[in-house]
Structures are given as C-alpha cells and as structure tokens.
Short mmCIF file of C-alpha atoms in Angstrom, two decimals:
data_model
loop_
_atom_site.label_atom_id
_atom_site.label_comp_id
_atom_site.label_asym_id
_atom_site.label_seq_id
_atom_site.Cartn_x
_atom_site.Cartn_y
_atom_site.Cartn_z
CA MET A 14 -10.50 -2.24 -11.81
CA THR A 15 -13.52 -3.49 -14.00
CA MET A 16 -15.00 -4.98 -10.96
CA LEU A 17 -14.96 -1.65 -9.20
CA LEU A 18 -16.58 -0.01 -12.08
CA PHE A 19 -19.12 -2.79 -12.39
CA ASN A 20 -19.81 -2.28 -8.56
CA LEU A 21 -20.37 1.59 -9.12
CA VAL A 22 -22.84 0.82 -11.85
CA LEU A 23 -24.76 -1.71 -9.52
CA ALA A 24 -24.78 0.94 -6.79
CA LEU A 25 -26.07 3.54 -9.26
CA MET A 26 -28.75 1.08 -10.38
CA TRP A 27 -29.82 0.58 -6.89
CA VAL A 28 -30.18 4.22 -6.31
CA VAL A 29 -32.42 4.57 -9.47
CA VAL A 30 -34.50 1.53 -8.50
CA SER A 31 -34.98 2.58 -5.01
CA GLY A 32 -35.92 6.17 -5.93
CA SER A 33 -33.79 7.67 -2.99
CA PHE A 34 -30.89 9.83 -4.28
CA THR A 35 -28.95 10.16 -1.14
CA LEU A 36 -25.26 9.47 -0.35
CA LEU A 37 -26.21 6.92 2.33
CA ASN A 38 -28.45 5.02 -0.17
CA LEU A 39 -25.60 5.11 -2.67
CA LEU A 40 -23.22 3.64 -0.10
CA PHE A 41 -25.78 1.02 0.80
CA GLY A 42 -26.08 0.19 -2.92
CA PHE A 43 -22.35 -0.08 -3.21
CA LEU A 44 -22.18 -2.56 -0.17
CA LEU A 45 -25.03 -4.52 -1.88
CA GLY A 46 -23.21 -4.59 -5.14
CA ALA A 47 -19.93 -5.78 -3.32
CA ALA A 48 -21.92 -8.61 -1.65
CA ALA A 49 -23.51 -9.58 -4.88
CA LEU A 50 -20.03 -9.59 -6.68
CA TYR A 51 -18.71 -11.66 -3.90
CA LEU A 52 -21.36 -14.27 -4.17
CA ILE A 53 -20.90 -14.72 -7.94
CA ARG A 54 -17.12 -14.64 -7.94
CA GLU A 55 -15.06 -17.13 -10.02
CA GLU A 56 -13.41 -19.85 -7.95
CA GLY A 57 -9.62 -19.84 -7.95
CA ASN A 58 -9.34 -16.10 -8.80
CA MET A 59 -8.78 -13.45 -6.22
CA SER A 60 -12.18 -11.93 -5.63
CA TYR A 61 -12.83 -8.23 -5.76
CA ILE A 62 -13.52 -8.07 -2.09
CA GLY A 63 -10.41 -10.05 -1.24
CA ARG A 64 -8.13 -7.66 -3.23
CA ALA A 65 -9.91 -4.74 -1.47
CA ARG A 66 -9.19 -6.43 1.94
CA LEU A 67 -5.46 -6.73 0.94
CA GLY A 68 -5.38 -3.10 -0.22
CA PHE A 69 -6.90 -1.96 2.96
CA SER A 70 -4.33 -4.07 5.04
CA LEU A 71 -1.52 -2.47 2.99
CA PHE A 72 -3.09 0.97 3.99
CA LEU A 73 -3.22 -0.04 7.72
CA LEU A 74 0.37 -1.22 7.32
CA PHE A 75 1.39 2.16 6.01
CA LEU A 76 -0.31 4.06 8.73
CA LEU A 77 1.42 1.84 11.39
CA GLU A 78 4.95 2.28 9.80
CA LEU A 79 4.15 6.07 9.42
CA LEU A 80 3.54 6.34 13.16
CA LYS A 81 6.57 4.07 14.13
CA SER A 82 9.01 5.89 11.90
CA ALA A 83 7.67 9.44 12.98
CA TRP A 84 8.22 8.33 16.60
CA ARG A 85 11.76 7.06 15.97
CA VAL A 86 12.77 10.21 14.07
CA ALA A 87 11.32 12.30 16.85
CA VAL A 88 13.29 10.47 19.54
CA MET A 89 16.53 10.69 17.39
CA VAL A 90 16.18 14.36 16.89
CA LEU A 91 15.35 15.25 20.55
CA SER A 92 18.04 13.09 21.95
CA PRO A 93 21.21 15.04 23.22
CA ASN A 94 23.63 13.01 21.31
CA MET A 95 22.46 12.07 17.90
CA ASN A 96 24.44 9.15 16.84
CA LEU A 97 23.16 9.06 13.22
CA LYS A 98 24.76 7.19 10.39
CA PRO A 99 22.78 8.44 7.22
CA GLY A 100 23.38 6.46 4.13
CA ILE A 101 21.98 5.25 0.79
CA LEU A 102 20.68 1.82 0.46
CA ALA A 103 20.64 -0.21 -2.77
CA PHE A 104 17.29 -2.15 -2.35
CA PRO A 105 16.88 -5.04 -4.75
CA LEU A 106 13.32 -5.04 -6.11
CA ARG A 107 10.92 -8.06 -6.36
CA VAL A 108 8.16 -5.75 -7.66
CA LYS A 109 8.34 -5.40 -11.37
CA SER A 110 5.52 -3.16 -12.85
CA ASP A 111 5.65 0.54 -13.04
CA ALA A 112 2.76 0.87 -10.70
CA GLU A 113 4.22 -1.41 -8.07
CA ILE A 114 7.53 0.42 -8.07
CA THR A 115 6.05 3.81 -7.88
CA LEU A 116 3.89 2.74 -4.99
CA LEU A 117 6.70 1.19 -2.98
CA ALA A 118 8.84 4.29 -3.77
CA ASN A 119 6.12 6.67 -2.69
CA MET A 120 5.45 4.73 0.54
CA ILE A 121 9.22 4.83 1.41
CA THR A 122 9.26 8.60 0.68
CA LEU A 123 6.19 9.40 2.66
CA THR A 124 7.74 7.43 5.66
CA PRO A 125 9.69 9.85 8.00
CA GLY A 126 13.40 9.19 7.81
CA THR A 127 13.54 7.57 4.41
CA LEU A 128 13.65 8.97 0.92
CA SER A 129 13.47 7.16 -2.49
CA ILE A 130 16.10 8.55 -4.59
CA ASP A 131 16.20 6.62 -7.98
CA VAL A 132 15.44 3.39 -9.62
CA SER A 133 18.16 1.55 -11.69
CA GLU A 134 17.89 1.57 -15.48
CA ASP A 135 16.96 -2.13 -15.42
CA ARG A 136 14.35 -1.51 -12.78
CA SER A 137 15.94 -4.07 -10.40
CA THR A 138 17.32 -1.70 -7.76
CA LEU A 139 15.74 1.10 -5.70
CA TYR A 140 18.17 3.58 -4.08
CA VAL A 141 16.92 4.92 -0.74
CA HIS A 142 18.39 7.46 1.58
CA ALA A 143 17.89 6.46 5.19
CA PHE A 144 18.16 8.95 8.06
CA ASP A 145 19.84 6.28 10.18
CA CYS A 146 21.51 3.46 8.18
CA SER A 147 23.49 1.87 11.04
CA ASP A 148 22.10 -1.46 10.12
CA PRO A 149 21.45 -1.49 6.26
CA GLU A 150 20.56 -5.20 6.20
CA ALA A 151 17.74 -4.74 8.84
CA ALA A 152 16.45 -1.63 7.02
CA LYS A 153 16.25 -3.65 3.76
CA ALA A 154 14.54 -6.42 5.47
CA ASP A 155 11.95 -4.04 6.89
CA ILE A 156 11.08 -2.80 3.45
CA ARG A 157 11.13 -6.27 1.96
CA ASP A 158 9.01 -7.92 4.49
CA GLY A 159 6.75 -5.05 5.14
CA PHE A 160 5.73 -2.69 2.24
CA GLU A 161 7.13 -4.78 -0.75
CA ALA A 162 5.54 -8.07 0.42
CA ARG A 163 2.18 -6.37 0.85
CA ILE A 164 2.33 -4.69 -2.57
CA LEU A 165 3.19 -8.05 -4.09
CA GLU A 166 0.07 -9.51 -2.44
CA VAL A 167 -2.25 -6.73 -3.60
CA PHE A 168 -1.08 -6.82 -7.19
CA ARG A 169 -0.80 -10.51 -7.77
#
C-alpha cells in the first residue's frame, strides 16, 4: 500500500514538473513512477508491479468465473427438468487474515449460484450455499484451486 501512495506522489510530482495538469499526463506520470519503482525494487521481495499483476490476474479470474457460473445457472434454470441438489458446503479455509476471508467470501457471493453464509468462530471454515451441490468435493476444489489460491498469491 505504501508503494501505491509513493507512486501517486511520483505521478503528482510529474504533473507539477511538466506543467501539464491533464488526466492523461497524470496517467503517464503514474506509469513512469511505476516503471521507476520497478527498476529500484528490492531483490527477493515481491515488487509493487508484480503484486499489481497478481491482483489483476485475480480480477480476470473473477470475471471468467462470473461468466461461467452465470451461464451454468441460466442453463439450469431454463432446462425443462431442473435436477438441482442445493446444499451447504463447509469449506476449510487456508486464508487467515480478515481481508483475505472477506475478499474470498465476497467473490463467492458475487458469483451466481453460490452464497457465503457464515465463517466459523475460529475462522477455519467458510459455510457456502450452492445452487447445485451434486458434487460437493468438486465445488470445494473449484474454490480452493481458483479464488483461494489466487488470493493467497496476492496477499503473500
């Protein structure tokens, strides 16, 4: 977070030094600042640009899962015989911080066909209602290998 603020300060400094107070020039200054921060990054640590790239890949994964699940729900609802088995999954959490748990729960809730219900007292289990829970282990694996794995990459 401090690198983002530092990048914003560099962008504002660029706008002041260049004398052009436009949104395009501010964006250009932001990109210049990001490039400068990338060049002076510490070796061995996740760079600001690398973390932003991981965050963007998490966003793209969310959009892809959103489209896929919306399609699945539409097909299920429009089929003449809905063989649905709704249920509640007890998903064991690998994410630990409040921010990680909240992000995972919100991503699950925003995906059609699933809804985060509750987190256990010890924050080790997330309870999820699934529109079709015919294969609970596959649903858990989808969450674990998709959203949770990417969130762990971004926050670690």
